[in-house]
mmCIF file of C-alpha atoms in Angstrom:
data_model
loop_
_atom_site.group_PDB
_atom_site.id
_atom_site.type_symbol
_atom_site.label_atom_id
_atom_site.label_comp_id
_atom_site.label_asym_id
_atom_site.label_seq_id
_atom_site.Cartn_x
_atom_site.Cartn_y
_atom_site.Cartn_z
ATOM 1 C CA UNK A 23 -31.602 -11.593 18.822
ATOM 2 C CA UNK A 24 -28.387 -13.589 18.416
ATOM 3 C CA UNK A 25 -29.115 -14.202 14.717
ATOM 4 C CA UNK A 26 -29.853 -10.500 14.208
ATOM 5 C CA UNK A 27 -26.565 -9.639 15.879
ATOM 6 C CA UNK A 28 -24.638 -12.052 13.630
ATOM 7 C CA UNK A 29 -26.434 -10.734 10.549
ATOM 8 C CA UNK A 30 -25.540 -7.154 11.486
ATOM 9 C CA UNK A 31 -21.913 -8.233 12.005
ATOM 10 C CA UNK A 32 -21.726 -9.937 8.599
ATOM 11 C CA UNK A 33 -23.362 -6.946 6.907
ATOM 12 C CA UNK A 34 -20.787 -4.653 8.561
ATOM 13 C CA UNK A 35 -17.871 -6.846 7.460
ATOM 14 C CA UNK A 36 -19.243 -7.069 3.916
ATOM 15 C CA UNK A 37 -19.646 -3.296 3.761
ATOM 16 C CA UNK A 38 -16.053 -2.767 4.937
ATOM 17 C CA UNK A 39 -14.645 -5.253 2.403
ATOM 18 C CA UNK A 40 -16.684 -3.641 -0.401
ATOM 19 C CA UNK A 41 -15.438 -0.207 0.686
ATOM 20 C CA UNK A 42 -11.839 -1.470 0.589
ATOM 21 C CA UNK A 43 -12.304 -2.885 -2.908
ATOM 22 C CA UNK A 44 -13.982 0.237 -4.280
ATOM 23 C CA UNK A 45 -11.567 2.743 -2.760
ATOM 24 C CA UNK A 46 -8.476 0.689 -3.586
ATOM 25 C CA UNK A 47 -9.458 0.216 -7.234
ATOM 26 C CA UNK A 48 -10.612 3.839 -7.520
ATOM 27 C CA UNK A 49 -7.290 5.045 -6.105
ATOM 28 C CA UNK A 50 -5.319 3.158 -8.761
ATOM 29 C CA UNK A 51 -7.453 4.531 -11.622
ATOM 30 C CA UNK A 52 -7.402 8.098 -10.236
ATOM 31 C CA UNK A 53 -3.628 7.985 -9.797
ATOM 32 C CA UNK A 54 -3.188 6.635 -13.316
ATOM 33 C CA UNK A 55 -5.250 9.551 -14.666
ATOM 34 C CA UNK A 56 -3.203 12.038 -12.649
ATOM 35 C CA UNK A 57 0.166 10.552 -13.547
ATOM 36 C CA UNK A 58 -0.235 9.884 -17.258
ATOM 37 C CA UNK A 59 -3.752 10.850 -18.308
ATOM 38 C CA UNK A 60 -4.444 13.273 -21.152
ATOM 39 C CA UNK A 61 -6.731 15.425 -18.982
ATOM 40 C CA UNK A 62 -4.009 16.409 -16.492
ATOM 41 C CA UNK A 63 -1.013 16.002 -18.826
ATOM 42 C CA UNK A 64 1.575 17.058 -16.230
ATOM 43 C CA UNK A 65 4.937 15.314 -16.434
ATOM 44 C CA UNK A 66 5.724 15.646 -12.727
ATOM 45 C CA UNK A 67 4.900 12.330 -10.982
ATOM 46 C CA UNK A 68 6.810 13.126 -7.794
ATOM 47 C CA UNK A 69 5.012 16.467 -7.461
ATOM 48 C CA UNK A 70 1.671 14.654 -7.747
ATOM 49 C CA UNK A 71 2.786 12.183 -5.067
ATOM 50 C CA UNK A 72 4.064 15.036 -2.883
ATOM 51 C CA UNK A 73 0.682 16.756 -3.000
ATOM 52 C CA UNK A 74 -1.044 13.542 -1.941
ATOM 53 C CA UNK A 75 1.209 13.473 1.129
ATOM 54 C CA UNK A 76 0.298 17.118 1.804
ATOM 55 C CA UNK A 77 -3.414 16.236 1.760
ATOM 56 C CA UNK A 78 -2.936 13.228 4.059
ATOM 57 C CA UNK A 79 -0.763 15.235 6.473
ATOM 58 C CA UNK A 80 -3.317 18.065 6.516
ATOM 59 C CA UNK A 81 -6.148 15.634 7.318
ATOM 60 C CA UNK A 82 -4.162 14.050 10.149
ATOM 61 C CA UNK A 83 -3.199 17.473 11.526
ATOM 62 C CA UNK A 84 -6.837 18.598 11.422
ATOM 63 C CA UNK A 85 -7.999 15.452 13.213
ATOM 64 C CA UNK A 86 -5.275 15.922 15.810
ATOM 65 C CA UNK A 87 -6.350 19.510 16.504
ATOM 66 C CA UNK A 88 -10.046 18.607 16.569
ATOM 67 C CA UNK A 89 -9.326 15.839 19.077
ATOM 68 C CA UNK A 90 -7.664 18.331 21.403
ATOM 69 C CA UNK A 91 -10.520 20.814 20.994
ATOM 70 C CA UNK A 92 -13.390 18.306 21.105
ATOM 71 C CA UNK A 93 -12.112 15.123 22.790
ATOM 72 C CA UNK A 94 -15.659 13.789 23.178
ATOM 73 C CA UNK A 95 -16.362 13.920 19.441
ATOM 74 C CA UNK A 96 -13.012 13.093 17.825
ATOM 75 C CA UNK A 97 -10.304 10.561 18.549
ATOM 76 C CA UNK A 98 -6.772 10.802 17.208
ATOM 77 C CA UNK A 99 -3.544 9.651 18.923
ATOM 78 C CA UNK A 100 -1.581 12.375 20.677
ATOM 79 C CA UNK A 101 1.844 13.186 19.248
ATOM 80 C CA UNK A 102 3.873 15.844 17.458
ATOM 81 C CA UNK A 103 6.039 15.337 14.351
ATOM 82 C CA UNK A 104 8.208 18.230 15.584
ATOM 83 C CA UNK A 105 9.351 16.288 18.657
ATOM 84 C CA UNK A 106 13.143 15.729 18.228
ATOM 85 C CA UNK A 107 12.909 12.183 19.592
ATOM 86 C CA UNK A 108 10.114 11.386 17.136
ATOM 87 C CA UNK A 109 12.171 12.795 14.261
ATOM 88 C CA UNK A 110 15.153 10.656 15.263
ATOM 89 C CA UNK A 111 13.136 7.452 15.507
ATOM 90 C CA UNK A 112 10.692 7.817 12.617
ATOM 91 C CA UNK A 113 12.561 9.667 9.827
ATOM 92 C CA UNK A 114 14.530 6.545 8.719
ATOM 93 C CA UNK A 115 11.197 4.752 8.286
ATOM 94 C CA UNK A 116 9.766 7.793 6.495
ATOM 95 C CA UNK A 117 12.603 7.572 3.970
ATOM 96 C CA UNK A 118 11.399 4.065 3.090
ATOM 97 C CA UNK A 119 7.789 5.278 3.061
ATOM 98 C CA UNK A 120 8.741 8.040 0.629
ATOM 99 C CA UNK A 121 10.624 5.620 -1.615
ATOM 100 C CA UNK A 122 7.736 3.152 -1.515
ATOM 101 C CA UNK A 123 5.003 5.552 -2.646
ATOM 102 C CA UNK A 124 7.328 7.273 -5.128
ATOM 103 C CA UNK A 125 8.309 4.017 -6.853
ATOM 104 C CA UNK A 126 4.715 2.750 -6.819
ATOM 105 C CA UNK A 127 3.431 5.894 -8.533
ATOM 106 C CA UNK A 128 6.336 5.943 -10.988
ATOM 107 C CA UNK A 129 5.524 2.337 -11.860
ATOM 108 C CA UNK A 130 1.869 3.241 -12.392
ATOM 109 C CA UNK A 131 2.876 6.170 -14.585
ATOM 110 C CA UNK A 132 4.733 3.982 -17.075
ATOM 111 C CA UNK A 133 2.774 0.698 -17.038
ATOM 112 C CA UNK A 134 -0.841 -0.064 -17.822
ATOM 113 C CA UNK A 135 -3.260 -0.509 -14.923
ATOM 114 C CA UNK A 136 -3.837 -4.079 -16.088
ATOM 115 C CA UNK A 137 -0.110 -4.835 -15.653
ATOM 116 C CA UNK A 138 0.289 -2.859 -12.414
ATOM 117 C CA UNK A 139 -0.408 -5.844 -10.157
ATOM 118 C CA UNK A 140 2.120 -8.039 -11.972
ATOM 119 C CA UNK A 141 4.699 -5.238 -11.922
ATOM 120 C CA UNK A 142 4.485 -5.066 -8.133
ATOM 121 C CA UNK A 143 3.890 -8.755 -7.478
ATOM 122 C CA UNK A 144 7.345 -9.500 -6.069
ATOM 123 C CA UNK A 145 6.588 -7.901 -2.685
ATOM 124 C CA UNK A 146 5.922 -11.305 -1.108
ATOM 125 C CA UNK A 147 9.187 -12.699 -2.501
ATOM 126 C CA UNK A 148 11.215 -9.787 -1.154
ATOM 127 C CA UNK A 149 9.439 -10.108 2.196
ATOM 128 C CA UNK A 150 10.810 -13.634 2.534
ATOM 129 C CA UNK A 151 14.310 -12.688 1.329
ATOM 130 C CA UNK A 152 14.684 -9.541 3.438
ATOM 131 C CA UNK A 153 13.180 -11.148 6.529
ATOM 132 C CA UNK A 154 15.927 -13.766 6.307
ATOM 133 C CA UNK A 155 18.732 -11.297 5.530
ATOM 134 C CA UNK A 156 17.741 -8.629 8.060
ATOM 135 C CA UNK A 157 16.062 -10.631 10.831
ATOM 136 C CA UNK A 158 17.628 -14.044 10.355
ATOM 137 C CA UNK A 159 14.225 -15.748 10.140
ATOM 138 C CA UNK A 160 14.242 -18.895 8.037
ATOM 139 C CA UNK A 161 11.291 -20.087 6.002
ATOM 140 C CA UNK A 162 9.857 -23.424 4.921
ATOM 141 C CA UNK A 163 10.333 -25.084 1.555
ATOM 142 C CA UNK A 164 6.598 -24.704 0.929
ATOM 143 C CA UNK A 165 6.914 -20.945 1.279
ATOM 144 C CA UNK A 166 9.951 -20.918 -1.025
ATOM 145 C CA UNK A 167 7.980 -22.942 -3.580
ATOM 146 C CA UNK A 168 5.119 -20.412 -3.457
ATOM 147 C CA UNK A 169 7.612 -17.598 -4.019
ATOM 148 C CA UNK A 170 9.025 -19.539 -6.984
ATOM 149 C CA UNK A 171 5.529 -19.707 -8.499
ATOM 150 C CA UNK A 172 5.091 -15.937 -8.044
ATOM 151 C CA UNK A 173 8.467 -15.233 -9.702
ATOM 152 C CA UNK A 174 7.515 -17.531 -12.584
ATOM 153 C CA UNK A 175 4.222 -15.684 -13.064
ATOM 154 C CA UNK A 176 6.031 -12.351 -12.961
ATOM 155 C CA UNK A 177 8.521 -13.356 -15.660
ATOM 156 C CA UNK A 178 5.756 -14.787 -17.836
ATOM 157 C CA UNK A 179 3.829 -11.526 -17.505
ATOM 158 C CA UNK A 180 6.891 -9.477 -18.430
ATOM 159 C CA UNK A 181 7.545 -11.764 -21.406
ATOM 160 C CA UNK A 182 3.966 -11.403 -22.663
ATOM 161 C CA UNK A 183 4.077 -7.627 -22.293
ATOM 162 C CA UNK A 184 7.280 -7.669 -24.348
ATOM 163 C CA UNK A 185 5.719 -9.884 -27.021
ATOM 164 C CA UNK A 186 2.727 -7.536 -27.235
ATOM 165 C CA UNK A 187 5.067 -4.554 -27.560
ATOM 166 C CA UNK A 188 3.605 -2.809 -24.508
ATOM 167 C CA UNK A 189 6.376 -3.549 -22.020
ATOM 168 C CA UNK A 190 7.805 -0.562 -20.172
ATOM 169 C CA UNK A 191 11.197 -1.604 -18.834
ATOM 170 C CA UNK A 192 11.399 1.564 -16.746
ATOM 171 C CA UNK A 193 7.948 0.994 -15.278
ATOM 172 C CA UNK A 194 8.795 -2.637 -14.473
ATOM 173 C CA UNK A 195 12.039 -1.596 -12.759
ATOM 174 C CA UNK A 196 10.110 0.943 -10.682
ATOM 175 C CA UNK A 197 7.623 -1.823 -9.811
ATOM 176 C CA UNK A 198 10.430 -4.068 -8.553
ATOM 177 C CA UNK A 199 11.959 -1.183 -6.579
ATOM 178 C CA UNK A 200 8.501 -0.444 -5.159
ATOM 179 C CA UNK A 201 8.188 -4.079 -4.058
ATOM 180 C CA UNK A 202 11.588 -3.943 -2.327
ATOM 181 C CA UNK A 203 10.728 -0.639 -0.633
ATOM 182 C CA UNK A 204 7.375 -1.980 0.578
ATOM 183 C CA UNK A 205 9.033 -5.089 1.999
ATOM 184 C CA UNK A 206 11.671 -3.064 3.853
ATOM 185 C CA UNK A 207 9.018 -0.618 5.049
ATOM 186 C CA UNK A 208 6.935 -3.474 6.464
ATOM 187 C CA UNK A 209 9.917 -4.878 8.354
ATOM 188 C CA UNK A 210 10.990 -1.524 9.806
ATOM 189 C CA UNK A 211 7.397 -0.628 10.678
ATOM 190 C CA UNK A 212 7.368 -3.506 13.177
ATOM 191 C CA UNK A 213 10.410 -1.944 14.851
ATOM 192 C CA UNK A 214 8.982 1.575 15.001
ATOM 193 C CA UNK A 215 5.378 0.790 16.010
ATOM 194 C CA UNK A 216 6.258 0.134 19.692
ATOM 195 C CA UNK A 217 7.718 3.653 19.848
ATOM 196 C CA UNK A 218 4.328 5.118 18.890
ATOM 197 C CA UNK A 219 2.390 2.707 21.144
ATOM 198 C CA UNK A 220 1.232 0.634 18.150
ATOM 199 C CA UNK A 221 -0.741 3.635 16.830
ATOM 200 C CA UNK A 222 -0.952 3.141 13.058
ATOM 201 C CA UNK A 223 -2.587 6.531 12.448
ATOM 202 C CA UNK A 224 0.031 8.400 14.440
ATOM 203 C CA UNK A 225 2.769 6.710 12.426
ATOM 204 C CA UNK A 226 0.919 7.578 9.204
ATOM 205 C CA UNK A 227 0.755 11.202 10.360
ATOM 206 C CA UNK A 228 4.496 11.326 10.974
ATOM 207 C CA UNK A 229 5.349 9.570 7.704
ATOM 208 C CA UNK A 230 3.260 11.933 5.589
ATOM 209 C CA UNK A 231 4.616 15.061 7.305
ATOM 210 C CA UNK A 232 8.220 13.968 6.855
ATOM 211 C CA UNK A 233 7.561 12.817 3.274
ATOM 212 C CA UNK A 234 6.310 16.304 2.393
ATOM 213 C CA UNK A 235 9.824 17.519 3.216
ATOM 214 C CA UNK A 236 11.689 14.536 1.763
ATOM 215 C CA UNK A 237 9.946 14.817 -1.610
ATOM 216 C CA UNK A 238 11.094 18.402 -2.238
ATOM 217 C CA UNK A 239 14.741 17.587 -3.130
ATOM 218 C CA UNK A 240 13.549 14.563 -5.137
ATOM 219 C CA UNK A 241 11.273 16.818 -7.192
ATOM 220 C CA UNK A 242 14.228 19.109 -7.880
ATOM 221 C CA UNK A 243 16.539 16.207 -8.768
ATOM 222 C CA UNK A 244 13.920 14.758 -11.115
ATOM 223 C CA UNK A 245 13.840 18.147 -12.898
ATOM 224 C CA UNK A 246 10.111 18.657 -12.384
ATOM 225 C CA UNK A 247 10.278 22.337 -11.342
ATOM 226 C CA UNK A 248 10.287 23.561 -14.946
ATOM 227 C CA UNK A 249 7.310 21.350 -15.849
ATOM 228 C CA UNK A 250 5.372 22.633 -12.834
ATOM 229 C CA UNK A 251 6.163 26.316 -13.411
ATOM 230 C CA UNK A 252 5.244 26.171 -17.108
ATOM 231 C CA UNK A 253 2.142 24.023 -16.609
ATOM 232 C CA UNK A 254 -0.780 25.855 -18.231
ATOM 233 C CA UNK A 255 -3.394 24.468 -15.807
ATOM 234 C CA UNK A 256 -1.561 25.341 -12.593
ATOM 235 C CA UNK A 257 -4.200 27.922 -11.654
ATOM 236 C CA UNK A 258 -7.112 25.823 -12.904
ATOM 237 C CA UNK A 259 -9.481 24.850 -10.078
ATOM 238 C CA UNK A 260 -10.415 21.595 -11.830
ATOM 239 C CA UNK A 261 -6.777 20.475 -11.817
ATOM 240 C CA UNK A 262 -6.486 21.055 -8.075
ATOM 241 C CA UNK A 263 -9.822 19.323 -7.530
ATOM 242 C CA UNK A 264 -8.493 16.225 -9.278
ATOM 243 C CA UNK A 265 -5.256 16.447 -7.301
ATOM 244 C CA UNK A 266 -7.185 16.760 -4.037
ATOM 245 C CA UNK A 267 -9.385 13.800 -4.939
ATOM 246 C CA UNK A 268 -6.196 11.796 -5.477
ATOM 247 C CA UNK A 269 -4.954 12.899 -2.059
ATOM 248 C CA UNK A 270 -8.253 11.955 -0.421
ATOM 249 C CA UNK A 271 -8.097 8.547 -2.093
ATOM 250 C CA UNK A 272 -4.550 8.066 -0.805
ATOM 251 C CA UNK A 273 -5.678 8.867 2.732
ATOM 252 C CA UNK A 274 -8.843 6.779 2.448
ATOM 253 C CA UNK A 275 -7.022 3.647 1.309
ATOM 254 C CA UNK A 276 -4.958 3.745 4.488
ATOM 255 C CA UNK A 277 -8.128 4.067 6.551
ATOM 256 C CA UNK A 278 -10.116 1.270 4.879
ATOM 257 C CA UNK A 279 -7.073 -1.037 4.897
ATOM 258 C CA UNK A 280 -6.695 -0.635 8.655
ATOM 259 C CA UNK A 281 -10.464 -1.010 9.077
ATOM 260 C CA UNK A 282 -10.610 -4.210 7.016
ATOM 261 C CA UNK A 283 -7.791 -5.758 9.067
ATOM 262 C CA UNK A 284 -9.586 -4.701 12.249
ATOM 263 C CA UNK A 285 -12.988 -6.237 11.383
ATOM 264 C CA UNK A 286 -11.526 -9.379 9.780
ATOM 265 C CA UNK A 287 -7.879 -10.432 10.166
ATOM 266 C CA UNK A 288 -4.510 -9.885 8.427
ATOM 267 C CA UNK A 289 -5.006 -13.211 6.630
ATOM 268 C CA UNK A 290 -8.459 -12.267 5.352
ATOM 269 C CA UNK A 291 -7.066 -8.891 4.299
ATOM 270 C CA UNK A 292 -4.404 -10.625 2.186
ATOM 271 C CA UNK A 293 -7.031 -12.867 0.580
ATOM 272 C CA UNK A 294 -9.274 -9.870 -0.066
ATOM 273 C CA UNK A 295 -6.358 -7.929 -1.560
ATOM 274 C CA UNK A 296 -5.483 -10.820 -3.884
ATOM 275 C CA UNK A 297 -9.071 -11.141 -5.082
ATOM 276 C CA UNK A 298 -9.299 -7.361 -5.488
ATOM 277 C CA UNK A 299 -6.185 -7.406 -7.691
ATOM 278 C CA UNK A 300 -7.870 -9.940 -9.960
ATOM 279 C CA UNK A 301 -11.000 -7.800 -10.252
ATOM 280 C CA UNK A 302 -8.871 -4.694 -10.836
ATOM 281 C CA UNK A 303 -7.000 -6.370 -13.703
ATOM 282 C CA UNK A 304 -10.198 -7.541 -15.398
ATOM 283 C CA UNK A 305 -11.793 -4.111 -14.966
ATOM 284 C CA UNK A 306 -8.720 -2.357 -16.378
ATOM 285 C CA UNK A 307 -8.684 -4.454 -19.546
ATOM 286 C CA UNK A 308 -12.376 -3.671 -20.044
ATOM 287 C CA UNK A 309 -12.068 0.041 -19.206
ATOM 288 C CA UNK A 310 -9.104 0.643 -21.508
ATOM 289 C CA UNK A 311 -10.406 -1.793 -24.156
ATOM 290 C CA UNK A 312 -7.270 -3.956 -24.053
ATOM 291 C CA UNK A 313 -6.981 -7.357 -25.697
ATOM 292 C CA UNK A 314 -4.623 -9.773 -23.922
ATOM 293 C CA UNK A 315 -3.256 -13.173 -24.911
ATOM 294 C CA UNK A 316 -4.014 -16.431 -23.132
ATOM 295 C CA UNK A 317 -0.462 -16.614 -21.757
ATOM 296 C CA UNK A 318 -0.783 -13.058 -20.434
ATOM 297 C CA UNK A 319 -3.894 -14.035 -18.486
ATOM 298 C CA UNK A 320 -2.136 -17.194 -17.362
ATOM 299 C CA UNK A 321 0.674 -15.094 -15.846
ATOM 300 C CA UNK A 322 -1.889 -13.238 -13.748
ATOM 301 C CA UNK A 323 -3.495 -16.453 -12.531
ATOM 302 C CA UNK A 324 -0.083 -17.922 -11.715
ATOM 303 C CA UNK A 325 0.822 -14.901 -9.578
ATOM 304 C CA UNK A 326 -2.602 -14.886 -7.923
ATOM 305 C CA UNK A 327 -2.392 -18.627 -7.283
ATOM 306 C CA UNK A 328 1.121 -18.356 -5.839
ATOM 307 C CA UNK A 329 0.062 -15.471 -3.602
ATOM 308 C CA UNK A 330 -3.022 -17.334 -2.391
ATOM 309 C CA UNK A 331 -0.961 -20.474 -1.720
ATOM 310 C CA UNK A 332 1.618 -18.419 0.196
ATOM 311 C CA UNK A 333 -1.140 -16.967 2.382
ATOM 312 C CA UNK A 334 -2.512 -20.444 3.072
ATOM 313 C CA UNK A 335 0.915 -21.860 3.923
ATOM 314 C CA UNK A 336 1.654 -18.984 6.310
ATOM 315 C CA UNK A 337 -1.727 -19.532 7.966
ATOM 316 C CA UNK A 338 -0.950 -23.216 8.573
ATOM 317 C CA UNK A 339 2.532 -22.387 9.880
ATOM 318 C CA UNK A 340 1.125 -19.809 12.292
ATOM 319 C CA UNK A 341 -1.418 -22.331 13.609
ATOM 320 C CA UNK A 342 1.314 -24.941 14.032
ATOM 321 C CA UNK A 343 3.584 -22.520 15.887
ATOM 322 C CA UNK A 344 0.704 -21.465 18.109
ATOM 323 C CA UNK A 345 -0.130 -25.102 18.925
ATOM 324 C CA UNK A 346 3.505 -25.904 19.722
ATOM 325 C CA UNK A 347 3.749 -22.922 22.054
ATOM 326 C CA UNK A 348 0.639 -24.062 23.893
ATOM 327 C CA UNK A 349 2.029 -27.601 24.217
ATOM 328 C CA UNK A 350 5.355 -26.280 25.534
ATOM 329 C CA UNK A 351 3.553 -24.033 27.997
ATOM 330 C CA UNK A 352 1.359 -26.863 29.278
ATOM 331 C CA UNK A 353 4.404 -29.117 29.618
ATOM 332 C CA UNK A 354 6.148 -26.737 32.042
ATOM 333 C CA UNK A 355 6.042 -28.296 35.552
ATOM 334 C CA UNK A 356 4.465 -26.167 38.243
ATOM 335 C CA UNK A 357 5.147 -26.176 41.963
ATOM 336 C CA UNK A 358 2.275 -26.878 44.272
#
């Protein structure tokens, strides 16, 4: 019975990890088709991103209403994005959330899927830098060395894209901005989560609702209104089906990410994400029939190696800190 229970647990974990890989990779390819594919052919990347937020917000709203109507069948955290206190606390984070998904999609619009991971690979580096600047937390030389490896892989990848004549400077800049936004979003999320009782889904609900509003002026500023109004497929059901699929993928990736962390650990999630990025890059070169140089592949392996080493170093540091806390606790004298 014990062995059957362990087998069922491993099967469940494997299924969740496979679901994360499939949905994450599918989301990238679907978004690439929506943002720069010949089938859609709509030059309005922020509008596409806005609609994905609309779909996610609608799903969260529906789940919230169903939970109130059928509490025995559905479960969604209670909360309203119209609460003035919620608006005050969460909107600053939603600004970062909006910037993060906007820059990520803009990066994907201009770069190849195979280069997408490299273009956004500096997230770990900015995490270390911003954590020090904003929170005053220092880091070890081992961690700094891992970040140096990642930066080296990034520059080698950019250089090889330039040599091949396929480098998009604009896409790379958006990738760097996306990495910075993601790092800042991660830091501020830790500050806001206690306000929503650590409810990730409730925070996702708020972020998507507020982003629907925040994207509107950005769409206007980016001069996408004319492209949308004159788009010949605006009333085509197939276009909206593709857009909705993109929105469902965007919502699903949030769900499977949270689920993978829940059934494994944040460390395992990072390892899984790194391995997934490798598979995604290989698949993209095959799917789009791209031929890459040895140095280009080396840049990917350098970034992957640096990221994996960073994860390992952080794991060892967390274990060491945990052990030291236990020793300090046990050393405290107690009165009898």
